[in-house]
Coordinates of C-alpha atoms in Angstrom, one line a residue:
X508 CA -27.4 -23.7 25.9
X509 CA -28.7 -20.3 26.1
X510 CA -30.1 -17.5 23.8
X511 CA -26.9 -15.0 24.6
X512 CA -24.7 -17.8 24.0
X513 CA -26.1 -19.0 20.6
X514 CA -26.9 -15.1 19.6
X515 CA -22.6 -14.4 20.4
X516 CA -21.7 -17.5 18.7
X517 CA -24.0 -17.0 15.8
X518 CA -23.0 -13.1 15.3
X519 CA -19.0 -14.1 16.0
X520 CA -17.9 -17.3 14.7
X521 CA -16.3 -17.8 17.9
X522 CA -16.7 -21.2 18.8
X523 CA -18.7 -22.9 16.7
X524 CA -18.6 -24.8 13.2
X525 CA -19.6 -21.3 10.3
X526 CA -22.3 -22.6 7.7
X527 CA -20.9 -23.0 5.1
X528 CA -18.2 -25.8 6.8
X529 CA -21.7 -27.2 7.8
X530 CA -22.8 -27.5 4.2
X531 CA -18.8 -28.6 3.5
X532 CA -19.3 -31.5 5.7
X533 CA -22.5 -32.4 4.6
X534 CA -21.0 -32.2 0.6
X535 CA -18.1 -34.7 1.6
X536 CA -20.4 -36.8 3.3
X537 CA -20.2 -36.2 6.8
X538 CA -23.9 -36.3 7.9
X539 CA -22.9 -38.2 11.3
X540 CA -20.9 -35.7 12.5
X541 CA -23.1 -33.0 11.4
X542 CA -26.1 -34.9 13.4
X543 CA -24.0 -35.3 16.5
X544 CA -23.1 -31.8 16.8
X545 CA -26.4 -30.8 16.1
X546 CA -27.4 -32.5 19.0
X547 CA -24.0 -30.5 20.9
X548 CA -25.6 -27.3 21.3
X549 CA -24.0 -26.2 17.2
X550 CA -26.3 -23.9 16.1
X551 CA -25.2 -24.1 12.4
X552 CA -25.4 -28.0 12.5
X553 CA -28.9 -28.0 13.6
X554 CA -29.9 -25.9 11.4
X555 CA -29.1 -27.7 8.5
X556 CA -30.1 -31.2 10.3
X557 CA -33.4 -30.5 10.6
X558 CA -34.0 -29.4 7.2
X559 CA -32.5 -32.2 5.9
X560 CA -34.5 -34.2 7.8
X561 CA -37.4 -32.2 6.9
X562 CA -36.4 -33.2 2.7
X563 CA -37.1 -36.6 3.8
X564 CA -40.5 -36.9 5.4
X565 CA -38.9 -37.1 8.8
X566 CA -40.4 -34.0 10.4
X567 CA -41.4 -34.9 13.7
X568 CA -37.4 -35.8 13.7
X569 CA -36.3 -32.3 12.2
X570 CA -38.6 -30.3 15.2
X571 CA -37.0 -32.2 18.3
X572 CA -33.5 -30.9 16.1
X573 CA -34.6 -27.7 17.2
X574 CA -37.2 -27.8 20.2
X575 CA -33.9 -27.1 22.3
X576 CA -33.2 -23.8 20.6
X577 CA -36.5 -22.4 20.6
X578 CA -36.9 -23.2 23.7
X579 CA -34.3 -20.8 25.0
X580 CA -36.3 -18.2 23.4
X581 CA -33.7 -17.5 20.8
X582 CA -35.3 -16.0 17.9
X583 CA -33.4 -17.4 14.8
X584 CA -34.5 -20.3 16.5
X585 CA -37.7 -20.1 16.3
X586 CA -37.7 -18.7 12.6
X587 CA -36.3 -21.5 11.5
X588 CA -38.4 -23.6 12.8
X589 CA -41.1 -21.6 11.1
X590 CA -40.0 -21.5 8.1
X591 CA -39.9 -25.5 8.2
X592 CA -43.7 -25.8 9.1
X593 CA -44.7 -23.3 6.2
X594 CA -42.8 -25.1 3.8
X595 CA -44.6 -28.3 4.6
X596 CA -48.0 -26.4 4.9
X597 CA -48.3 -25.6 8.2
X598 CA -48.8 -22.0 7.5
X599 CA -51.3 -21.4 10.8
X600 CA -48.4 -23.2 13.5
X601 CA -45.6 -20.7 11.4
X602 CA -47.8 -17.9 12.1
X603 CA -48.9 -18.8 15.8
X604 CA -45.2 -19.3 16.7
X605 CA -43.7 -15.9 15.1
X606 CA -46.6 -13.7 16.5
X607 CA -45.5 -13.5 20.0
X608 CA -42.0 -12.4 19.0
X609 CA -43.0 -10.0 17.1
X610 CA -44.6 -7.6 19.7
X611 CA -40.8 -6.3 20.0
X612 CA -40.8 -5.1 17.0
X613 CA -38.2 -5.8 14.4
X614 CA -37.0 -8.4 12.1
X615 CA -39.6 -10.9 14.0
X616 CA -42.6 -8.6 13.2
X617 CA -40.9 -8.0 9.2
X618 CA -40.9 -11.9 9.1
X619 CA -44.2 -12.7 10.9
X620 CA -45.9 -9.9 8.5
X621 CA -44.0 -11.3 5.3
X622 CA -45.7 -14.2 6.5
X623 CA -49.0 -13.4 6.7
X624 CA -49.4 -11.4 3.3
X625 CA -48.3 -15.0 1.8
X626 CA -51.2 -16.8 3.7
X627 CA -53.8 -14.6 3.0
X628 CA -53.7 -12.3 6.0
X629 CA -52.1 -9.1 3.9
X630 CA -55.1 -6.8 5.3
X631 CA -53.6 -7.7 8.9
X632 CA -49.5 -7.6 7.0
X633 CA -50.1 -4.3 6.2
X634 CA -51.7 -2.7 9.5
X635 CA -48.5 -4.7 11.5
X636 CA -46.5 -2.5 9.4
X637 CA -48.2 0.6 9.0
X638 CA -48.1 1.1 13.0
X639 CA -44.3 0.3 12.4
X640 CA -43.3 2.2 9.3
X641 CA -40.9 4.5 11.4
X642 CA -38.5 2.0 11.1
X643 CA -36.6 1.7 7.6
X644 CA -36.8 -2.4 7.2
X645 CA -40.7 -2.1 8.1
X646 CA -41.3 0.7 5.7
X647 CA -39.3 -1.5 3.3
X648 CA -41.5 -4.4 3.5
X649 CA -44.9 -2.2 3.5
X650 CA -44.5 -1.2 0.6
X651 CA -43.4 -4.7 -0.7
X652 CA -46.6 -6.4 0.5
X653 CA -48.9 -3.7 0.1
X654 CA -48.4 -4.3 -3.9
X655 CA -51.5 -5.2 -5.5
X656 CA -53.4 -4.8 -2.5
X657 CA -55.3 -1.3 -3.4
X658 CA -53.6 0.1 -0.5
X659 CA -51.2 2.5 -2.3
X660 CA -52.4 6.0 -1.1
X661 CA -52.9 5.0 2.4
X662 CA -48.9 3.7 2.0
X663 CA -47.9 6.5 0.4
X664 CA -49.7 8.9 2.8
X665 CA -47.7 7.4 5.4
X666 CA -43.7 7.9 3.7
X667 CA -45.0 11.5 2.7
X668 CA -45.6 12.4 6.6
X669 CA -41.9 11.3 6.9
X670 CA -40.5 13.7 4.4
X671 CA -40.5 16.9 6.2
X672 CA -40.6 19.7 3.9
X673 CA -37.3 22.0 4.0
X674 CA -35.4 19.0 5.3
X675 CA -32.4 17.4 4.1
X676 CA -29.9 15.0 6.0
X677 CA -26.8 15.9 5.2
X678 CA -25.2 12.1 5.9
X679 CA -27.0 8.2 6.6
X680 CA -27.0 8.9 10.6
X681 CA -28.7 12.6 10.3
X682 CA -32.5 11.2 11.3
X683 CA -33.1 7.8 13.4
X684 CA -35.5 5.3 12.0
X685 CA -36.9 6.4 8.3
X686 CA -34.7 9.2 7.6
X687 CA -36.2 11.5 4.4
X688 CA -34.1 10.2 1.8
X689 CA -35.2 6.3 2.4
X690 CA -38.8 7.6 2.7
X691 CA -39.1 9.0 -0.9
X692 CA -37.1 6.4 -2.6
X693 CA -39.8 4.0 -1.2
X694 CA -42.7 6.7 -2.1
X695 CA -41.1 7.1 -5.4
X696 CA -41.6 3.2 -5.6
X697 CA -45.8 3.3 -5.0
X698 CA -46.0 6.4 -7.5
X699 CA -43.5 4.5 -10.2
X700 CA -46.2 1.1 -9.4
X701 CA -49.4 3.7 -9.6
X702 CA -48.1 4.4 -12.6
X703 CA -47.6 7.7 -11.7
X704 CA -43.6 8.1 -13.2
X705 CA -42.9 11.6 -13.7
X706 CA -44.1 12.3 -9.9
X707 CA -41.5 9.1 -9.0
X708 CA -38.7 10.8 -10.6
X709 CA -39.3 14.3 -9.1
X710 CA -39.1 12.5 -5.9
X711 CA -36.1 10.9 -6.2
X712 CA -34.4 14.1 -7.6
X713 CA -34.9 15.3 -4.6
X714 CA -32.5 13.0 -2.4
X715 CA -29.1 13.7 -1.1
X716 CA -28.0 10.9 -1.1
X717 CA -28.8 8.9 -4.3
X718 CA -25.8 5.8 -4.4
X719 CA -27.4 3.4 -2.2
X720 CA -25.9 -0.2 -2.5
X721 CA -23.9 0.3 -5.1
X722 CA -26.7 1.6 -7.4
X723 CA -28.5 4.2 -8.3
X724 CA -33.3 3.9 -8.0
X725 CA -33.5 6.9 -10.4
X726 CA -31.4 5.3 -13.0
X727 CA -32.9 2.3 -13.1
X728 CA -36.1 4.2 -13.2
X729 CA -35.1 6.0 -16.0
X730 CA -33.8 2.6 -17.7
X731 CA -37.0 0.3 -16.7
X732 CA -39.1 3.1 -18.8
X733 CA -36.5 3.5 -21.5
X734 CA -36.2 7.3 -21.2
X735 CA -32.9 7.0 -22.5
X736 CA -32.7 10.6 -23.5
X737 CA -32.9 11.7 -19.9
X738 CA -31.0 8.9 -18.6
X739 CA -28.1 10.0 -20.9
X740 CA -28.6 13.5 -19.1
X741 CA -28.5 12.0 -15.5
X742 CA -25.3 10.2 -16.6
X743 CA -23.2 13.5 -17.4
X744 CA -24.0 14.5 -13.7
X745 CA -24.4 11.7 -11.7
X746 CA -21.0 11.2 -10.3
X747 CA -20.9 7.7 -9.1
X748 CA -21.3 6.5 -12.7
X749 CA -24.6 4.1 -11.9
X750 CA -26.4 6.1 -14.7
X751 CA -23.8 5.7 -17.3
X752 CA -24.0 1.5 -16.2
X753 CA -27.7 1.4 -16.7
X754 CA -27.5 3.6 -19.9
X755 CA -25.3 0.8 -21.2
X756 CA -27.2 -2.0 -20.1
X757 CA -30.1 -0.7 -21.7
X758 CA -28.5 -0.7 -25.3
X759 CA -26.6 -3.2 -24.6
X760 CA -30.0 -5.2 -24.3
X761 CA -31.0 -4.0 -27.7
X762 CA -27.6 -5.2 -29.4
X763 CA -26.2 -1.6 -29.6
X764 CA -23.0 -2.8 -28.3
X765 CA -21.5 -0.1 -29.9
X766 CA -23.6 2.2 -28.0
X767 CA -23.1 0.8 -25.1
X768 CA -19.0 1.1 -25.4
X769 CA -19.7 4.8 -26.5
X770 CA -21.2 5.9 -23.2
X771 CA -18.2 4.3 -21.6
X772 CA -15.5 6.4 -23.8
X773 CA -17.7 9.9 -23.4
X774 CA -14.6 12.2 -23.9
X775 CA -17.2 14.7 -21.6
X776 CA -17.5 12.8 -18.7
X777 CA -15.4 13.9 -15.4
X778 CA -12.2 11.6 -14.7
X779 CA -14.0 10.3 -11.8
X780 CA -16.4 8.7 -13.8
X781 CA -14.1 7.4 -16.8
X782 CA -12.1 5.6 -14.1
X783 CA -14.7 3.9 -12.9
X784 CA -16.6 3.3 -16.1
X785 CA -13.2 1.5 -17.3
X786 CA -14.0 -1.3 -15.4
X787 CA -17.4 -1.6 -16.7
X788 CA -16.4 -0.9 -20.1
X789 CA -13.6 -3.9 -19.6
X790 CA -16.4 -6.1 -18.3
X791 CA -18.6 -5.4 -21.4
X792 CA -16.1 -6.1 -23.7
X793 CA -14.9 -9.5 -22.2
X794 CA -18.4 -10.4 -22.4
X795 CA -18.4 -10.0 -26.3
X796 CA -14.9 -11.7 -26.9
X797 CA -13.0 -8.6 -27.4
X798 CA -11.0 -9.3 -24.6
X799 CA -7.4 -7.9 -25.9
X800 CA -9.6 -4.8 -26.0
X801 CA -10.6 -5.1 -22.8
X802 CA -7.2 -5.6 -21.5
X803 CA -6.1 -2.5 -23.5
X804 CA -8.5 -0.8 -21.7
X805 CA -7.6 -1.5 -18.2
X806 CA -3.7 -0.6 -19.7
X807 CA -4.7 2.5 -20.2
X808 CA -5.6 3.5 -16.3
X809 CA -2.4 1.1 -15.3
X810 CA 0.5 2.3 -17.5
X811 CA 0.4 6.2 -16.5
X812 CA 2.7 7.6 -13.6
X813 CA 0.1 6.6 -10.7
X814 CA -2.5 4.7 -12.2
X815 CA -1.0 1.2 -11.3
X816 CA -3.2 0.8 -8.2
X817 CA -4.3 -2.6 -6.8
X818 CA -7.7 -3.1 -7.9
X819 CA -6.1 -1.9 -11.5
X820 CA -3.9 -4.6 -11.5
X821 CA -5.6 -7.1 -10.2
X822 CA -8.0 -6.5 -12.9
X823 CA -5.2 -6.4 -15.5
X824 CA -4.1 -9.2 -14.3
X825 CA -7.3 -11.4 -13.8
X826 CA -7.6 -10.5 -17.6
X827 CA -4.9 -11.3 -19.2
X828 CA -5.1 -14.9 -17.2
X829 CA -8.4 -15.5 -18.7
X830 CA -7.5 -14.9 -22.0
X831 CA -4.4 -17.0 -22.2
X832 CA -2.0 -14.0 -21.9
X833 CA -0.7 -15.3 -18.1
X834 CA 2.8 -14.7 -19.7
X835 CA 2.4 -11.2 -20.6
X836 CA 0.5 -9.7 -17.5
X837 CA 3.7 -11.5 -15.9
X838 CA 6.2 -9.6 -18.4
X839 CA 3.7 -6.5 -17.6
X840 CA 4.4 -7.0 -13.9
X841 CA 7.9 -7.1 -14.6
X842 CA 8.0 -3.5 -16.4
X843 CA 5.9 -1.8 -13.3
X844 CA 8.6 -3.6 -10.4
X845 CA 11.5 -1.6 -12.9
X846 CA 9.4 1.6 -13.1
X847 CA 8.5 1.4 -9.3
X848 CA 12.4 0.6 -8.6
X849 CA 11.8 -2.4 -7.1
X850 CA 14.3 -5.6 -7.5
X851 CA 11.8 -8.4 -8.7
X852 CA 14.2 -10.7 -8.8
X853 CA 15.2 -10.5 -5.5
X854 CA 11.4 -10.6 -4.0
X855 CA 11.4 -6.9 -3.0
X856 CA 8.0 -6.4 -4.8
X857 CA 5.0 -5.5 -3.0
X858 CA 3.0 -8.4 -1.5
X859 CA 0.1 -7.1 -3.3
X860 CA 1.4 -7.2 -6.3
X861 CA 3.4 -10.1 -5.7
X862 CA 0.1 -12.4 -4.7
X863 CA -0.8 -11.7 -8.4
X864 CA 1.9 -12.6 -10.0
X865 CA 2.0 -16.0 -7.7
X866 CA -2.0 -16.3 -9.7
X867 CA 0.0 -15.9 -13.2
X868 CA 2.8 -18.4 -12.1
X869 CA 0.1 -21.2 -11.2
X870 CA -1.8 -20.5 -14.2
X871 CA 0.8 -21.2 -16.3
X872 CA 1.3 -24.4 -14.5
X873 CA 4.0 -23.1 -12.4
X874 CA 3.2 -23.9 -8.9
X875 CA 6.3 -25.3 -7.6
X876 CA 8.3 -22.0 -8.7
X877 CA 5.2 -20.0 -7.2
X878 CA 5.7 -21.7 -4.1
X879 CA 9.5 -21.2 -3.7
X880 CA 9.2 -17.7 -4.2
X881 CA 6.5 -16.9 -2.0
X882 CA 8.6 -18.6 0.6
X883 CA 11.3 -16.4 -0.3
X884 CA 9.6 -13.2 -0.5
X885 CA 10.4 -10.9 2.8
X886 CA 7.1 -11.5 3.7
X887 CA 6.9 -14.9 2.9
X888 CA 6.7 -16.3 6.4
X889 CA 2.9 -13.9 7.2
X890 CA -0.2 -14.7 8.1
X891 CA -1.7 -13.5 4.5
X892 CA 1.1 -15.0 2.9
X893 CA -0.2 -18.6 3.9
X894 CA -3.3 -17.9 3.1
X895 CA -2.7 -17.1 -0.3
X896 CA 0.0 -19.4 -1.0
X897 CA -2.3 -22.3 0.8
X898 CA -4.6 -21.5 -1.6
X899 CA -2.9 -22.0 -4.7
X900 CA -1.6 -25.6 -3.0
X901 CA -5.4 -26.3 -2.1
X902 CA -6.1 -25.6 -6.4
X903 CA -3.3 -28.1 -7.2
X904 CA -4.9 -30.8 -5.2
X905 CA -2.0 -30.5 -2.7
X906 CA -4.6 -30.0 0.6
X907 CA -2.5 -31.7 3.0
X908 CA 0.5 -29.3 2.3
X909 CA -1.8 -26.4 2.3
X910 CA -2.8 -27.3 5.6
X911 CA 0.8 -27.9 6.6
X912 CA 1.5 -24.0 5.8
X913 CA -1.3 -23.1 7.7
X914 CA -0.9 -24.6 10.8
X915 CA 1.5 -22.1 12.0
X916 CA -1.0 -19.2 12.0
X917 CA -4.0 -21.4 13.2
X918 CA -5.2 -18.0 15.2
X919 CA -5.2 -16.0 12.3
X920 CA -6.6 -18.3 9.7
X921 CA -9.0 -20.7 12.1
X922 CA -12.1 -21.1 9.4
X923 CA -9.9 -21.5 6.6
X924 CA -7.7 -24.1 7.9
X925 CA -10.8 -25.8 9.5
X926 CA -11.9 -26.0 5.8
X927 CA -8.8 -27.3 4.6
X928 CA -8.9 -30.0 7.4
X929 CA -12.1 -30.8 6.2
X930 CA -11.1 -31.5 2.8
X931 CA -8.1 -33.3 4.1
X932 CA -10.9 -35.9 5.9
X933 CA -9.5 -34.4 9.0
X934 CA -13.0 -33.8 10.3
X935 CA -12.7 -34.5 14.5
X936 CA -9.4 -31.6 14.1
X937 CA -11.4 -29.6 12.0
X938 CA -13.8 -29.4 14.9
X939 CA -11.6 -29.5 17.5
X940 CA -10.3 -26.1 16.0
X941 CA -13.6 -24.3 15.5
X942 CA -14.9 -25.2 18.8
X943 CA -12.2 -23.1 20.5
X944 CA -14.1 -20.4 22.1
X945 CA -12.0 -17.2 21.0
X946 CA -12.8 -14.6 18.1
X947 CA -10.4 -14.6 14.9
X948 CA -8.5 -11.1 15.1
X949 CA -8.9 -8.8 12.7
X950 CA -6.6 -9.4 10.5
X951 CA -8.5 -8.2 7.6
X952 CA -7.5 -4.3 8.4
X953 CA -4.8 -5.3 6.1
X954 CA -6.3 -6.0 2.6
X955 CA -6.7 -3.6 -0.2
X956 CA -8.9 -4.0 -3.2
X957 CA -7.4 -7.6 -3.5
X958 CA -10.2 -8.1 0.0
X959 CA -12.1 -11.5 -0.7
X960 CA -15.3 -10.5 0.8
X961 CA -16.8 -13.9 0.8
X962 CA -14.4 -15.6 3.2
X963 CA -16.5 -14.4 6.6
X964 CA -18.0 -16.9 8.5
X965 CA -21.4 -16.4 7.7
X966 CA -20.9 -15.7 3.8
X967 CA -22.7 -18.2 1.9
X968 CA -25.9 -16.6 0.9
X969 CA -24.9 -15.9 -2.2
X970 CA -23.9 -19.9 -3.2
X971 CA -20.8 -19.1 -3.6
X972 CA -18.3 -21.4 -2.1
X973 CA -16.1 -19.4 0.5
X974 CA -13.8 -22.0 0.5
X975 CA -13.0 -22.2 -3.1
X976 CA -9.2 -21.7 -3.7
X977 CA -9.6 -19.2 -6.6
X978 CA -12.5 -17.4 -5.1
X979 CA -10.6 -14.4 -4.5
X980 CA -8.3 -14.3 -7.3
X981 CA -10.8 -15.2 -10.2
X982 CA -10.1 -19.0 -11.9
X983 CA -6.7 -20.0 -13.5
X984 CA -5.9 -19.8 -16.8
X985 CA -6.2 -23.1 -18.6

């Protein structure tokens, strides 16, 4: 093996066993065969292995595991194996191992710093980073470790000569490394810790670019200091409705429900933001039991000329499965095929649209009628057609049919089948299969809002199971 080899492998998928079929096998019991390919040059497999090893007192075991990797100078390698020997106190040998990887700079220095603050070396953490703070992830994690450690001004000191005064990028890629915007979120950050608020929120009223991640540092300023009054100001403006979100969760806190349903239905806010606020305002009421409410709610975007697009119904949809109303989001289905033209009967609906109504059909304990008419759908005999339809099999128990449908689009759907070998007990195909040295295509240019984001090969950070039938389509209606 070799570091360009393992790095490929690791970044691709291509020809090697993902994580989280690693922790699969390991779930069902397949320790051998996870130890032998550990021992086969699979990254993933070794990984695991010698942390699993490391659980149970058999370290000097769990570093040979790994001695290979590291020694190809491979740097996820070597952080592993880090991370093992500060976990079992070996702080010093973590640190002594990171350090000379660090010197390029990068996610080695981040980790070898993180490292440090925790072992009582912040004063040395914080210089690492300081000389590095050009670069977004460092200035990220100064400002992390330098909490508490009386260091503020010299931190802040050193964002503030990276907003230049007068300048404003006008997208993400406008300055390399720190760009402005990143800069005084992160000052705004020290100032909010000094305690110095009002200065953090003029800061952050300065940015361009304010969503970042799918939220919104101003608003949940404005929220962690319960200024609601200006929060409910921000909200009006603030376009990609993160405001309005936190506004709500802040009274939804108190037990103002109602509140927090009234900043949802704001007859002032722009359509933008009530269409996107629907969703939340769905969410909230499901979480209260009002869930015919909820469903009501989402009618309201799907039932106008236009409004019926796929994230809409899938969230109609997911709803009225969840509260026992499979049968009428089928019957709702229905009345959107006759508005759109389309002959339902005859399988000329669109696949999107279809793959939802397949969901309502196995809900409501149809899964053999699902099946036929998936197969009998003009696109029945597709790639994502299996997949979904394997899916609802793999839910039923039926694995070994699900694997069946698969089969013929083994290119397309290599991980995925792989699991469904796995669960099978077909373990030597499943491997045989990964260990084909060729990328999956990318397929996934085709999916809409219905996109299951988890099913990558390395998606398992969140605990999530990628392989879980209904992790896409929400869990069946009892």
């Amino acid at each position: 093996m070799d570091a360009a080899d393992l790095d490929r492998k690791a970044r691709t998928g291509a020809g090697c066993i993902p994580a989280p079929l690693v922790a699969r096998l390991l779930v069902l019991g397949h320790e051998s065969e996870v130890e032998l390919q550990a021992g086969r040059g699979e990254w993933f497999c070794a990984r695991e292995w010698a942390r699993l090893l490391g659980e149970r007192g058999r370290r000097a075991e769990a570093l040979e595991v790994l001695a290979p990797y590291v020694a190809t100078g491979w740097w996820p390698a070597a952080r592993a194996r880090a991370e093992l020997l500060e976990a079992w106190g070996r702080a010093p040998e973590a640190i002594a191992l990171a350090r000379p990887y660090a010197v390029a700079g990068g996610p080695p220095l981040e980790f070898l710093a993180r490292l440090l603050a925790r072992h009582g070396h912040r004063g040395e953490a914080i210089t690492l980073l300081s000389d590095g703070v050009e670069d977004g992830a460092l200035a990220t994690a100064l400002v992390e470790v330098s909490e508490g450690a009386g260091r503020d001004e010299d931190v802040a000191s050193l964002l503030a000569a990276r907003i230049p005064a007068g300048h404003r990028c006008d997208t993400p890629w406008c300055c390399r490394g720190l760009d402005p915007d990143t800069a005084a979120g992160l000052l705004a950050t020290v100032r909010e810790r000094q305690g110095r608020v009002d200065e953090a929120i003029a800061l952050l009223r300065t940015r361009r670019i304010t969503s970042v991640n799918d939220d919104d540092q101003l608003a949940g300023l404005l929220a962690r200091h319960g200024r609601t009054e200006e929060l409910g100001a921000y909200a009006v403006s603030e376009d990609h409705g993160h405001a309005a979100r936190h506004l709500a969760g802040v009274l939804e806190a108190r037990g103002d429900v109602e509140g927090a349903i009234a900043v949802y239905r704001r007859p002032d806010d722009s359509a933008e933001r009530r269409y996107h606020g629907a969703f939340d305002l769905a969410a909230l009421l499901a979480r209260h039991g009002r869930g015919d409410e909820a469903i009501e709610v989402m009618r309201a975007l799907a039932d106008p000329p236009g409004g019926a697009e796929d994230c809409v119904v899938e969230t109609l949809c997911t709803l009225y499965a969840d509260h026992g109303r499979a049968d009428e989001g089928l019957e709702w289905l229905d009345a959107l095929g006759a508005r759109a033209g389309a002959d339902v009967g005859a399988g000329a609906e669109e696949w999107e649209f279809f793959r939802v109504r397949l969901r309502l059909l196995a809900g409501l304990g149809r899964l053999d009628e699902a099946v036929e008419r998936a197969r009998a759908h003009p696109e029945g005999d597709t790639w994502y057609a299996a997949w979904t339809v394997s899916d609802l099999l793999a839910a039923a128990g039926r694995t070994e049919e699900a694997v069946a449908l698969l089969e013929p689009h083994a290119h397309a759907h290599r991980t995925l089948l792989a699991g469904r070998l796995i669960d099978a007990g077909r373990v030597e195909d499943a491997v045989a299969l990964l260990q084909r040295d060729e990328p999956e295509p990318d397929t996934r240019q085709w999916w809409s809002a219905f996109a299951d984001a988890s099913r990558t090969d390395d998606a398992d950070a969140s605990g999530t199971d990628p392989y879980d039938p209904w992790s896409d389509m929400g869990a069946p209606a009892s």
